[in-house]
């Protein structure tokens, strides 16, 4: 009788699992449709410039500049080539990448905690990376979202290859790939020996840790070789390391790690409460049972949290770095509750399930509130203009970008360059007109802003900029107004006035044609 009851529970559990898996797949696909109408944010517009012009021969850092490590600057070009480009194509590529990420989380979670744990890991990874509380709009298709896949792959090889040196090396390679998306991600490598230690001699642990370190170094050597081959190694180092040192000093000036840490804890707790609660349950259960893997996962989570806090700038997408380990810990909690429920044991577990359900309702309400405008646009209840205007943050406006891009498409001949002297790099992408500067977004590096002066070589950058304009004058120059920000105390028009060579160049060769929102449009005479 006991055996028959056990089989009935297993059949019931199997049916529930497949039903839950189907529900997650439907939810995943539905969210891809819902969010397909979203425009590019400011960062995505900048990355889109790389997507447009790297396939046409531009080299990151030398021809188009950003301070991110190179893989995000090549992921957008890959997406544009595979999907035909544009906002919709990028979101399609992102959906495919997220599907692979969730699938990797499922495989890793199943290896660690069984089938229920695998499904929970996939759910928590997806809902965490697209958390509405972590600025879902500005956080999508960022480096932290893309690097979750190689991090999970690195963990898979680490756990699956305890008896093989090759797996340790491959795990390190994928860690290096994650670092090429965001340098702070490399700090989690310090947790990897914790996973290797149980059951292995210390000599084996040291050898495989060394192999993992060599593997981590390999992608960076390839990247350095690639830019050195193209004569841009100095540009690569200058952007990724030297500039970011000055940027970190300016952003983190005066902020304490303790204060930033409290802000981070509050942000994570309010944004992904279901995963945090489930992770707490999973960690407590695993510690009580003295499971060896828990020490590695907790170390991974704490190191990832430190990497976020050390940046002293708690943007929503920065927090995505903790989602993979948090999801795996949360999956342990769900697996523990599922096993207890299947076995008929219900002490504190019923209360835990109710708490998880309550947290899920709170989180679901946030999703509905934030992504409800997408549903409104899909259904036609919200006009395109009103919908785009709802994304405006400070001086950045997707609606204005669209209006300016439409004007350029109509009035600027295809193949001509334009210069957007303002905080709207997406104009270049939407208009399909090439930037007349290597700084499509960071034009403050051409001004006398504090960050520009701290980085140094301002005179050289300005001279190269003016020489480039004189050699091939852009058909249109768009100068922003009312767009002051934390890095530049003056708006873009004032920056132009304070840059005599640029001001005189505009005065001699251009005339003001019209104004579109906060942009002054200058046309070549």
Short mmCIF file of C-alpha atoms in Angstrom, two decimals:
data_model
loop_
_atom_site.label_atom_id
_atom_site.label_comp_id
_atom_site.label_asym_id
_atom_site.label_seq_id
_atom_site.Cartn_x
_atom_site.Cartn_y
_atom_site.Cartn_z
CA UNK A 1 0.00 0.00 0.00
CA UNK A 2 2.82 2.39 0.85
CA UNK A 3 4.49 1.66 -2.49
CA UNK A 4 1.25 2.38 -4.38
CA UNK A 5 0.75 5.62 -2.49
CA UNK A 6 4.30 6.66 -3.34
CA UNK A 7 3.72 5.95 -7.05
CA UNK A 8 0.50 7.97 -7.00
CA UNK A 9 2.37 10.91 -5.45
CA UNK A 10 5.12 10.62 -8.07
CA UNK A 11 2.57 10.59 -10.91
CA UNK A 12 0.79 13.57 -9.39
CA UNK A 13 4.09 15.39 -8.95
CA UNK A 14 5.08 14.65 -12.54
CA UNK A 15 1.80 16.01 -13.86
CA UNK A 16 2.16 19.13 -11.74
CA UNK A 17 5.71 19.65 -13.00
CA UNK A 18 4.71 19.48 -16.67
CA UNK A 19 1.78 21.80 -16.03
CA UNK A 20 4.09 24.29 -14.29
CA UNK A 21 6.63 24.03 -17.12
CA UNK A 22 3.93 24.72 -19.71
CA UNK A 23 2.73 27.69 -17.67
CA UNK A 24 6.24 29.13 -17.51
CA UNK A 25 6.76 28.73 -21.27
CA UNK A 26 3.45 30.49 -21.97
CA UNK A 27 4.36 33.28 -19.53
CA UNK A 28 7.83 33.66 -21.08
CA UNK A 29 6.47 33.91 -24.63
CA UNK A 30 3.66 36.25 -23.57
CA UNK A 31 6.15 38.65 -21.99
CA UNK A 32 8.21 38.68 -25.19
CA UNK A 33 5.12 39.84 -27.05
CA UNK A 34 4.11 42.34 -24.38
CA UNK A 35 7.52 44.01 -24.24
CA UNK A 36 8.16 43.89 -27.99
CA UNK A 37 6.69 47.39 -28.37
CA UNK A 38 9.21 49.07 -26.05
CA UNK A 39 11.65 51.61 -27.55
CA UNK A 40 15.38 51.72 -26.96
CA UNK A 41 16.53 53.35 -23.75
CA UNK A 42 19.51 55.70 -23.67
CA UNK A 43 22.09 52.94 -23.20
CA UNK A 44 20.43 50.67 -25.74
CA UNK A 45 20.51 53.50 -28.27
CA UNK A 46 24.25 53.83 -27.73
CA UNK A 47 24.81 50.07 -28.09
CA UNK A 48 22.62 50.18 -31.19
CA UNK A 49 25.23 52.47 -32.80
CA UNK A 50 27.69 49.60 -32.47
CA UNK A 51 25.03 47.25 -33.85
CA UNK A 52 24.64 49.45 -36.92
CA UNK A 53 28.19 50.38 -37.79
CA UNK A 54 30.51 47.68 -36.46
CA UNK A 55 29.23 45.29 -39.18
CA UNK A 56 30.04 48.07 -41.67
CA UNK A 57 33.69 48.24 -40.60
CA UNK A 58 33.77 50.45 -37.50
CA UNK A 59 36.00 49.27 -34.66
CA UNK A 60 34.90 49.76 -31.04
CA UNK A 61 36.91 52.32 -29.06
CA UNK A 62 38.83 53.54 -32.13
CA UNK A 63 35.84 54.51 -34.32
CA UNK A 64 32.87 54.31 -31.91
CA UNK A 65 33.58 54.85 -28.24
CA UNK A 66 32.14 53.49 -25.03
CA UNK A 67 33.69 52.49 -21.73
CA UNK A 68 32.15 49.00 -21.53
CA UNK A 69 34.26 45.87 -22.13
CA UNK A 70 34.06 44.69 -25.75
CA UNK A 71 31.56 41.83 -25.70
CA UNK A 72 28.48 44.01 -25.24
CA UNK A 73 29.80 46.14 -28.11
CA UNK A 74 29.89 43.04 -30.31
CA UNK A 75 26.67 41.43 -29.05
CA UNK A 76 24.53 44.18 -30.57
CA UNK A 77 26.24 43.82 -33.98
CA UNK A 78 25.64 40.06 -33.79
CA UNK A 79 21.98 40.67 -33.01
CA UNK A 80 21.60 43.21 -35.81
CA UNK A 81 23.22 40.88 -38.35
CA UNK A 82 21.10 37.89 -37.31
CA UNK A 83 17.77 39.72 -37.08
CA UNK A 84 18.10 42.48 -39.66
CA UNK A 85 18.65 45.20 -37.05
CA UNK A 86 16.34 47.71 -35.46
CA UNK A 87 14.61 47.76 -32.11
CA UNK A 88 12.34 44.80 -32.83
CA UNK A 89 15.23 42.68 -34.05
CA UNK A 90 17.21 43.44 -30.90
CA UNK A 91 14.30 42.40 -28.68
CA UNK A 92 13.92 39.18 -30.68
CA UNK A 93 17.60 38.38 -30.14
CA UNK A 94 17.28 39.22 -26.45
CA UNK A 95 14.35 36.81 -26.13
CA UNK A 96 16.36 33.98 -27.68
CA UNK A 97 19.30 34.75 -25.38
CA UNK A 98 17.00 34.76 -22.34
CA UNK A 99 15.54 31.41 -23.41
CA UNK A 100 19.07 29.96 -23.47
CA UNK A 101 19.78 31.54 -20.09
CA UNK A 102 16.63 30.09 -18.54
CA UNK A 103 17.40 26.71 -20.11
CA UNK A 104 20.91 26.77 -18.64
CA UNK A 105 19.47 27.66 -15.22
CA UNK A 106 17.07 24.73 -15.54
CA UNK A 107 19.85 22.25 -16.34
CA UNK A 108 22.05 23.53 -13.53
CA UNK A 109 19.20 23.66 -11.03
CA UNK A 110 18.11 20.14 -11.96
CA UNK A 111 21.64 18.86 -11.44
CA UNK A 112 21.75 20.49 -8.01
CA UNK A 113 18.21 20.12 -6.67
CA UNK A 114 16.22 17.88 -8.99
CA UNK A 115 13.54 18.63 -11.55
CA UNK A 116 11.49 20.99 -9.39
CA UNK A 117 14.63 22.92 -8.50
CA UNK A 118 15.56 23.20 -12.16
CA UNK A 119 12.23 24.70 -13.13
CA UNK A 120 12.33 27.08 -10.17
CA UNK A 121 15.85 28.21 -11.15
CA UNK A 122 14.68 28.96 -14.70
CA UNK A 123 11.69 30.94 -13.42
CA UNK A 124 13.70 32.96 -10.91
CA UNK A 125 16.46 33.74 -13.42
CA UNK A 126 13.97 35.07 -15.96
CA UNK A 127 11.81 37.03 -13.51
CA UNK A 128 14.95 38.40 -11.85
CA UNK A 129 16.61 39.56 -15.06
CA UNK A 130 13.36 41.19 -16.18
CA UNK A 131 12.35 42.40 -12.74
CA UNK A 132 9.99 45.34 -12.99
CA UNK A 133 11.43 46.67 -9.73
CA UNK A 134 14.97 46.74 -11.15
CA UNK A 135 14.09 49.27 -13.85
CA UNK A 136 12.89 46.63 -16.29
CA UNK A 137 12.93 49.10 -19.20
CA UNK A 138 16.43 50.52 -18.79
CA UNK A 139 17.86 47.17 -17.62
CA UNK A 140 17.03 45.10 -20.68
CA UNK A 141 19.80 44.02 -23.08
CA UNK A 142 22.46 45.33 -20.72
CA UNK A 143 25.80 43.62 -20.05
CA UNK A 144 24.55 42.20 -16.75
CA UNK A 145 21.66 40.48 -18.49
CA UNK A 146 23.82 38.90 -21.18
CA UNK A 147 26.57 37.70 -18.83
CA UNK A 148 24.15 35.53 -16.82
CA UNK A 149 24.39 32.88 -19.56
CA UNK A 150 28.22 32.42 -19.49
CA UNK A 151 28.16 32.56 -15.67
CA UNK A 152 25.66 29.71 -15.50
CA UNK A 153 27.71 27.82 -18.10
CA UNK A 154 30.83 28.33 -15.99
CA UNK A 155 29.01 26.91 -12.97
CA UNK A 156 27.84 23.91 -15.02
CA UNK A 157 31.38 22.99 -16.07
CA UNK A 158 32.66 23.60 -12.55
CA UNK A 159 30.19 21.14 -11.02
CA UNK A 160 30.18 18.64 -13.84
CA UNK A 161 33.92 18.27 -14.13
CA UNK A 162 35.24 17.64 -10.63
CA UNK A 163 37.22 14.70 -11.98
CA UNK A 164 38.47 16.44 -15.13
CA UNK A 165 40.96 19.27 -15.45
CA UNK A 166 39.50 20.28 -18.82
CA UNK A 167 36.17 21.22 -17.25
CA UNK A 168 37.91 23.50 -14.75
CA UNK A 169 39.65 25.27 -17.65
CA UNK A 170 36.38 25.62 -19.62
CA UNK A 171 34.67 26.98 -16.53
CA UNK A 172 37.37 29.64 -16.32
CA UNK A 173 36.97 30.49 -20.01
CA UNK A 174 33.28 31.22 -19.49
CA UNK A 175 34.09 33.30 -16.43
CA UNK A 176 36.46 35.31 -18.61
CA UNK A 177 33.67 35.75 -21.17
CA UNK A 178 31.41 37.08 -18.42
CA UNK A 179 34.15 39.52 -17.44
CA UNK A 180 34.35 40.75 -21.03
CA UNK A 181 30.76 41.87 -20.55
CA UNK A 182 31.38 43.53 -17.18
CA UNK A 183 34.73 43.57 -15.37
CA UNK A 184 33.24 43.40 -11.82
CA UNK A 185 31.74 40.00 -12.72
CA UNK A 186 35.25 38.51 -12.46
CA UNK A 187 35.17 38.84 -8.69
CA UNK A 188 32.90 35.79 -8.41
CA UNK A 189 35.86 33.65 -9.50
CA UNK A 190 36.96 33.76 -5.85
CA UNK A 191 33.99 31.51 -5.00
CA UNK A 192 34.94 28.80 -7.49
CA UNK A 193 37.52 26.99 -5.25
CA UNK A 194 34.79 26.65 -2.60
CA UNK A 195 32.87 24.40 -5.00
CA UNK A 196 35.97 22.37 -5.85
CA UNK A 197 37.12 21.75 -2.29
CA UNK A 198 34.61 19.13 -1.04
CA UNK A 199 35.88 15.60 -1.68
CA UNK A 200 39.14 16.61 -3.41
CA UNK A 201 42.70 16.84 -2.14
CA UNK A 202 44.07 20.33 -1.73
CA UNK A 203 46.67 19.72 -4.46
CA UNK A 204 43.91 18.89 -6.94
CA UNK A 205 41.95 21.94 -5.86
CA UNK A 206 44.97 24.19 -6.38
CA UNK A 207 45.71 22.70 -9.79
CA UNK A 208 42.16 23.09 -11.03
CA UNK A 209 41.88 26.57 -9.57
CA UNK A 210 45.00 27.46 -11.53
CA UNK A 211 43.54 25.96 -14.69
CA UNK A 212 40.33 27.96 -14.14
CA UNK A 213 42.44 31.12 -13.72
CA UNK A 214 44.25 30.39 -16.99
CA UNK A 215 40.91 29.84 -18.68
CA UNK A 216 39.64 33.17 -17.34
CA UNK A 217 42.67 34.91 -18.78
CA UNK A 218 42.30 33.34 -22.25
CA UNK A 219 39.33 35.45 -23.53
CA UNK A 220 41.03 38.63 -22.34
CA UNK A 221 44.22 37.74 -24.20
CA UNK A 222 42.17 37.11 -27.34
CA UNK A 223 40.41 40.47 -26.95
CA UNK A 224 43.70 42.29 -26.38
CA UNK A 225 45.20 40.56 -29.41
CA UNK A 226 42.21 41.51 -31.57
CA UNK A 227 42.51 45.22 -30.80
CA UNK A 228 46.32 45.14 -31.01
CA UNK A 229 45.99 43.57 -34.47
CA UNK A 230 43.87 46.56 -35.50
CA UNK A 231 46.17 49.12 -33.90
CA UNK A 232 43.69 49.97 -31.15
CA UNK A 233 45.12 48.23 -28.08
CA UNK A 234 45.78 51.58 -26.41
CA UNK A 235 42.20 52.70 -27.09
CA UNK A 236 40.92 49.43 -25.58
CA UNK A 237 42.96 49.81 -22.37
CA UNK A 238 42.22 53.52 -22.12
CA UNK A 239 38.45 53.04 -22.33
CA UNK A 240 37.95 49.87 -20.28
CA UNK A 241 40.43 50.52 -17.48
CA UNK A 242 41.85 54.06 -17.30
CA UNK A 243 38.63 55.95 -18.01
CA UNK A 244 36.61 53.71 -15.69
CA UNK A 245 39.02 54.41 -12.84
CA UNK A 246 38.27 58.14 -13.12
CA UNK A 247 34.56 57.43 -13.59
CA UNK A 248 34.45 55.29 -10.42
CA UNK A 249 36.22 57.98 -8.41
CA UNK A 250 33.73 60.60 -9.54
CA UNK A 251 30.59 58.45 -9.08
CA UNK A 252 31.64 57.02 -5.73
CA UNK A 253 33.06 60.20 -4.27
CA UNK A 254 31.63 60.75 -0.78
CA UNK A 255 29.50 57.59 -0.75
CA UNK A 256 30.17 54.99 1.94
CA UNK A 257 30.11 51.27 1.22
CA UNK A 258 27.81 50.77 4.21
CA UNK A 259 25.26 53.25 2.91
CA UNK A 260 25.38 51.86 -0.61
CA UNK A 261 25.12 48.33 0.81
CA UNK A 262 21.95 49.18 2.72
CA UNK A 263 20.49 50.75 -0.40
CA UNK A 264 21.35 47.60 -2.36
CA UNK A 265 19.71 45.31 0.22
CA UNK A 266 16.57 47.43 0.22
CA UNK A 267 16.50 47.51 -3.58
CA UNK A 268 16.85 43.75 -3.96
CA UNK A 269 14.41 42.97 -1.16
CA UNK A 270 11.69 45.17 -2.64
CA UNK A 271 12.33 44.26 -6.29
CA UNK A 272 12.58 40.45 -6.15
CA UNK A 273 10.98 39.56 -2.78
CA UNK A 274 9.89 36.08 -3.90
CA UNK A 275 13.42 35.04 -4.88
CA UNK A 276 14.91 36.58 -1.71
CA UNK A 277 12.43 34.76 0.53
CA UNK A 278 12.85 31.46 -1.32
CA UNK A 279 16.64 31.85 -1.20
CA UNK A 280 16.50 32.36 2.56
CA UNK A 281 14.43 29.18 2.92
CA UNK A 282 16.79 27.27 0.64
CA UNK A 283 19.92 28.45 2.46
CA UNK A 284 18.47 27.61 5.89
CA UNK A 285 17.36 24.15 4.72
CA UNK A 286 20.72 23.40 3.09
CA UNK A 287 22.74 24.59 6.09
CA UNK A 288 20.67 22.42 8.42
CA UNK A 289 21.35 19.42 6.19
CA UNK A 290 25.01 20.44 5.83
CA UNK A 291 24.91 20.38 2.05
CA UNK A 292 28.33 21.23 0.69
CA UNK A 293 27.12 23.20 -2.34
CA UNK A 294 25.48 25.82 -0.16
CA UNK A 295 28.83 27.33 0.86
CA UNK A 296 29.76 27.87 -2.78
CA UNK A 297 26.40 29.44 -3.68
CA UNK A 298 26.42 31.76 -0.66
CA UNK A 299 30.00 32.80 -1.47
CA UNK A 300 28.98 33.44 -5.09
CA UNK A 301 26.00 35.53 -3.98
CA UNK A 302 27.99 37.57 -1.47
CA UNK A 303 30.82 38.25 -3.91
CA UNK A 304 28.35 39.30 -6.62
CA UNK A 305 26.64 41.62 -4.13
CA UNK A 306 30.01 43.13 -3.20
CA UNK A 307 30.78 43.69 -6.89
CA UNK A 308 27.53 45.66 -7.20
CA UNK A 309 28.06 47.65 -4.01
CA UNK A 310 31.69 48.47 -4.82
CA UNK A 311 30.52 50.37 -7.91
CA UNK A 312 28.75 52.80 -5.52
CA UNK A 313 26.01 53.34 -8.08
CA UNK A 314 22.96 51.14 -7.53
CA UNK A 315 21.36 51.27 -10.94
CA UNK A 316 18.78 48.57 -11.54
CA UNK A 317 20.84 46.76 -14.16
CA UNK A 318 23.88 46.64 -11.84
CA UNK A 319 21.84 44.50 -9.45
CA UNK A 320 21.27 41.86 -12.14
CA UNK A 321 24.73 40.48 -11.33
CA UNK A 322 23.31 38.75 -8.22
CA UNK A 323 20.37 37.13 -10.01
CA UNK A 324 22.04 33.81 -11.09
CA UNK A 325 23.24 32.76 -7.60
CA UNK A 326 20.09 34.15 -5.99
CA UNK A 327 17.93 32.12 -8.40
CA UNK A 328 19.85 28.91 -7.65
CA UNK A 329 19.50 29.45 -3.90
CA UNK A 330 15.80 30.24 -4.35
CA UNK A 331 15.43 27.05 -6.38
CA UNK A 332 16.79 25.12 -3.39
CA UNK A 333 14.04 26.59 -1.26
CA UNK A 334 11.33 25.67 -3.74
CA UNK A 335 12.73 22.15 -4.13
CA UNK A 336 12.75 21.69 -0.36
CA UNK A 337 9.14 22.84 -0.07
CA UNK A 338 8.06 20.69 -3.02
CA UNK A 339 9.68 17.58 -1.50
CA UNK A 340 8.11 18.23 1.87
CA UNK A 341 4.66 18.75 0.33
CA UNK A 342 4.95 15.57 -1.75
CA UNK A 343 5.90 13.60 1.35
CA UNK A 344 2.99 14.90 3.34
CA UNK A 345 5.12 16.72 5.96
CA UNK A 346 3.71 20.20 6.68
CA UNK A 347 5.02 21.87 9.82
CA UNK A 348 6.31 25.36 8.97
CA UNK A 349 6.28 24.63 5.27
CA UNK A 350 2.66 25.64 4.73
CA UNK A 351 3.43 29.03 6.25
CA UNK A 352 6.51 29.33 4.03
CA UNK A 353 4.43 28.53 0.93
CA UNK A 354 1.85 31.14 1.91
CA UNK A 355 4.61 33.71 2.43
CA UNK A 356 6.05 32.91 -1.01
CA UNK A 357 2.60 33.23 -2.56
CA UNK A 358 2.10 36.62 -0.88
CA UNK A 359 5.50 37.82 -2.10
CA UNK A 360 4.65 36.58 -5.59
CA UNK A 361 1.40 38.56 -5.57
CA UNK A 362 3.23 41.73 -4.53
CA UNK A 363 5.84 41.21 -7.22
CA UNK A 364 3.20 40.34 -9.82
CA UNK A 365 1.36 43.57 -9.04
CA UNK A 366 4.57 45.52 -9.72
CA UNK A 367 4.97 43.72 -13.04
CA UNK A 368 1.41 44.53 -14.03
CA UNK A 369 1.80 48.18 -13.02
CA UNK A 370 5.10 48.67 -14.88
CA UNK A 371 4.40 46.58 -17.97
CA UNK A 372 0.72 47.51 -18.10
CA UNK A 373 1.53 50.42 -20.41
CA UNK A 374 2.97 47.90 -22.88
CA UNK A 375 -0.36 46.08 -22.80
CA UNK A 376 -2.12 49.39 -23.31
CA UNK A 377 -0.03 50.09 -26.41
CA UNK A 378 -0.58 46.59 -27.79
CA UNK A 379 -4.32 46.87 -27.35
CA UNK A 380 -4.44 50.37 -28.88
CA UNK A 381 -5.71 52.04 -25.70
CA UNK A 382 -2.56 54.20 -25.62
CA UNK A 383 -1.39 56.15 -28.66
CA UNK A 384 2.19 55.79 -29.87
CA UNK A 385 3.03 59.37 -28.90
CA UNK A 386 1.61 59.05 -25.40
CA UNK A 387 3.28 55.67 -24.96
CA UNK A 388 6.74 56.89 -25.98
CA UNK A 389 6.36 60.03 -23.85
CA UNK A 390 5.77 57.81 -20.78
CA UNK A 391 9.40 56.62 -20.97
CA UNK A 392 10.89 60.10 -20.68
CA UNK A 393 13.43 60.39 -17.86
CA UNK A 394 14.92 63.85 -17.38
CA UNK A 395 16.25 65.14 -20.71
CA UNK A 396 16.06 61.71 -22.39
CA UNK A 397 12.92 61.15 -24.46
CA UNK A 398 12.26 58.25 -26.88
CA UNK A 399 9.47 60.36 -28.41
CA UNK A 400 11.88 63.18 -29.25
CA UNK A 401 14.39 60.68 -30.64
CA UNK A 402 11.69 59.33 -32.94
CA UNK A 403 10.62 62.81 -34.08
CA UNK A 404 14.19 63.90 -34.83
CA UNK A 405 14.98 60.61 -36.59
CA UNK A 406 11.92 60.98 -38.82
CA UNK A 407 13.03 64.50 -39.76
CA UNK A 408 16.54 63.29 -40.64
CA UNK A 409 15.24 60.37 -42.70
CA UNK A 410 13.18 62.81 -44.70
CA UNK A 411 15.72 65.62 -45.12
CA UNK A 412 19.18 64.07 -44.82
CA UNK A 413 20.40 62.08 -47.84
CA UNK A 414 21.26 58.45 -47.12
CA UNK A 415 25.00 58.04 -46.64
CA UNK A 416 25.49 61.52 -45.16
CA UNK A 417 26.71 61.88 -41.59
CA UNK A 418 24.99 63.78 -38.79
CA UNK A 419 26.14 65.02 -35.39
CA UNK A 420 23.88 64.76 -32.34
CA UNK A 421 25.41 67.01 -29.68
CA UNK A 422 23.14 65.81 -26.89
CA UNK A 423 22.02 62.84 -24.82
CA UNK A 424 20.16 60.90 -27.52
CA UNK A 425 22.41 58.36 -29.28
CA UNK A 426 19.37 56.41 -30.44
CA UNK A 427 18.72 59.12 -33.06
CA UNK A 428 21.60 57.75 -35.13
CA UNK A 429 20.13 54.24 -35.05
CA UNK A 430 16.54 55.24 -35.78
CA UNK A 431 17.58 57.61 -38.56
CA UNK A 432 20.19 55.19 -39.96
CA UNK A 433 22.62 58.09 -40.32
CA UNK A 434 26.22 57.56 -39.24
CA UNK A 435 27.64 59.63 -36.34
CA UNK A 436 30.14 62.34 -37.26
CA UNK A 437 32.04 61.63 -34.04
CA UNK A 438 33.54 58.62 -32.29
CA UNK A 439 31.63 59.77 -29.16
CA UNK A 440 27.96 59.28 -30.15
CA UNK A 441 26.85 59.55 -26.53
CA UNK A 442 29.85 60.70 -24.47
CA UNK A 443 30.12 64.13 -26.01
CA UNK A 444 30.89 65.48 -22.53
CA UNK A 445 34.39 64.00 -23.08
CA UNK A 446 34.85 66.78 -25.64
CA UNK A 447 33.85 69.49 -23.17
CA UNK A 448 35.59 70.93 -20.11
CA UNK A 449 33.38 68.87 -17.78
CA UNK A 450 35.05 67.58 -14.58
CA UNK A 451 35.12 63.98 -15.82
CA UNK A 452 36.58 64.98 -19.18
CA UNK A 453 39.37 66.95 -17.54
CA UNK A 454 40.09 64.18 -15.04
CA UNK A 455 40.53 61.67 -17.84
CA UNK A 456 43.07 63.92 -19.54
CA UNK A 457 44.04 64.46 -23.21
CA UNK A 458 41.10 66.83 -23.70
CA UNK A 459 43.02 69.03 -26.16
CA UNK A 460 43.87 66.02 -28.32
CA UNK A 461 40.27 64.78 -28.40
CA UNK A 462 39.01 68.23 -29.31
CA UNK A 463 41.56 68.68 -32.07
CA UNK A 464 40.71 65.29 -33.61
CA UNK A 465 37.01 66.09 -33.37
CA UNK A 466 37.32 69.43 -35.19
CA UNK A 467 39.66 67.96 -37.84
CA UNK A 468 37.10 65.23 -38.51
CA UNK A 469 34.30 67.78 -38.88
CA UNK A 470 36.34 69.91 -41.29
CA UNK A 471 37.35 66.90 -43.37
CA UNK A 472 33.78 65.64 -43.78
CA UNK A 473 31.19 68.13 -42.47
CA UNK A 474 27.96 66.44 -41.32
CA UNK A 475 24.80 67.36 -43.18
CA UNK A 476 23.03 68.28 -39.93
CA UNK A 477 24.14 69.16 -36.41
CA UNK A 478 21.59 68.82 -33.63
CA UNK A 479 22.39 70.63 -30.39
CA UNK A 480 20.50 69.74 -27.22
CA UNK A 481 19.13 72.20 -24.70
CA UNK A 482 17.87 71.77 -21.12
CA UNK A 483 19.81 68.52 -20.74
CA UNK A 484 22.13 69.14 -17.81
CA UNK A 485 23.10 66.02 -15.86
CA UNK A 486 25.22 64.82 -12.96
CA UNK A 487 28.38 64.63 -15.06
CA UNK A 488 28.03 67.87 -17.02
CA UNK A 489 26.86 70.96 -15.09
CA UNK A 490 25.96 72.79 -18.33
CA UNK A 491 23.48 71.84 -21.01
CA UNK A 492 24.66 70.80 -24.47
CA UNK A 493 24.10 74.22 -26.05
CA UNK A 494 26.22 75.89 -23.36
CA UNK A 495 28.88 73.23 -23.87
CA UNK A 496 28.95 74.14 -27.55
CA UNK A 497 29.31 77.85 -26.75
CA UNK A 498 32.17 77.11 -24.33
CA UNK A 499 33.98 75.13 -27.06
CA UNK A 500 35.25 78.00 -29.30
CA UNK A 501 36.47 75.89 -32.24
CA UNK A 502 33.18 74.02 -32.43
CA UNK A 503 31.11 77.20 -31.98
CA UNK A 504 33.04 78.98 -34.75
CA UNK A 505 32.77 75.97 -37.06
CA UNK A 506 28.98 75.96 -36.65
CA UNK A 507 28.78 79.72 -37.15
CA UNK A 508 30.76 79.63 -40.42
CA UNK A 509 29.25 76.58 -42.08
CA UNK A 510 25.74 76.05 -40.65
CA UNK A 511 22.50 77.87 -40.19
CA UNK A 512 19.75 77.22 -37.69
CA UNK A 513 16.90 75.58 -39.54
CA UNK A 514 14.32 74.70 -36.91
CA UNK A 515 13.76 73.36 -33.42
CA UNK A 516 12.39 69.93 -32.55
CA UNK A 517 11.50 69.70 -28.87
CA UNK A 518 14.74 70.39 -26.98
CA UNK A 519 17.00 70.11 -30.06
CA UNK A 520 18.20 72.96 -32.26
CA UNK A 521 18.65 71.71 -35.83
CA UNK A 522 21.55 73.24 -37.79
CA UNK A 523 21.82 72.50 -41.53
CA UNK A 524 24.99 72.70 -43.60
CA UNK A 525 24.93 75.81 -45.80
#
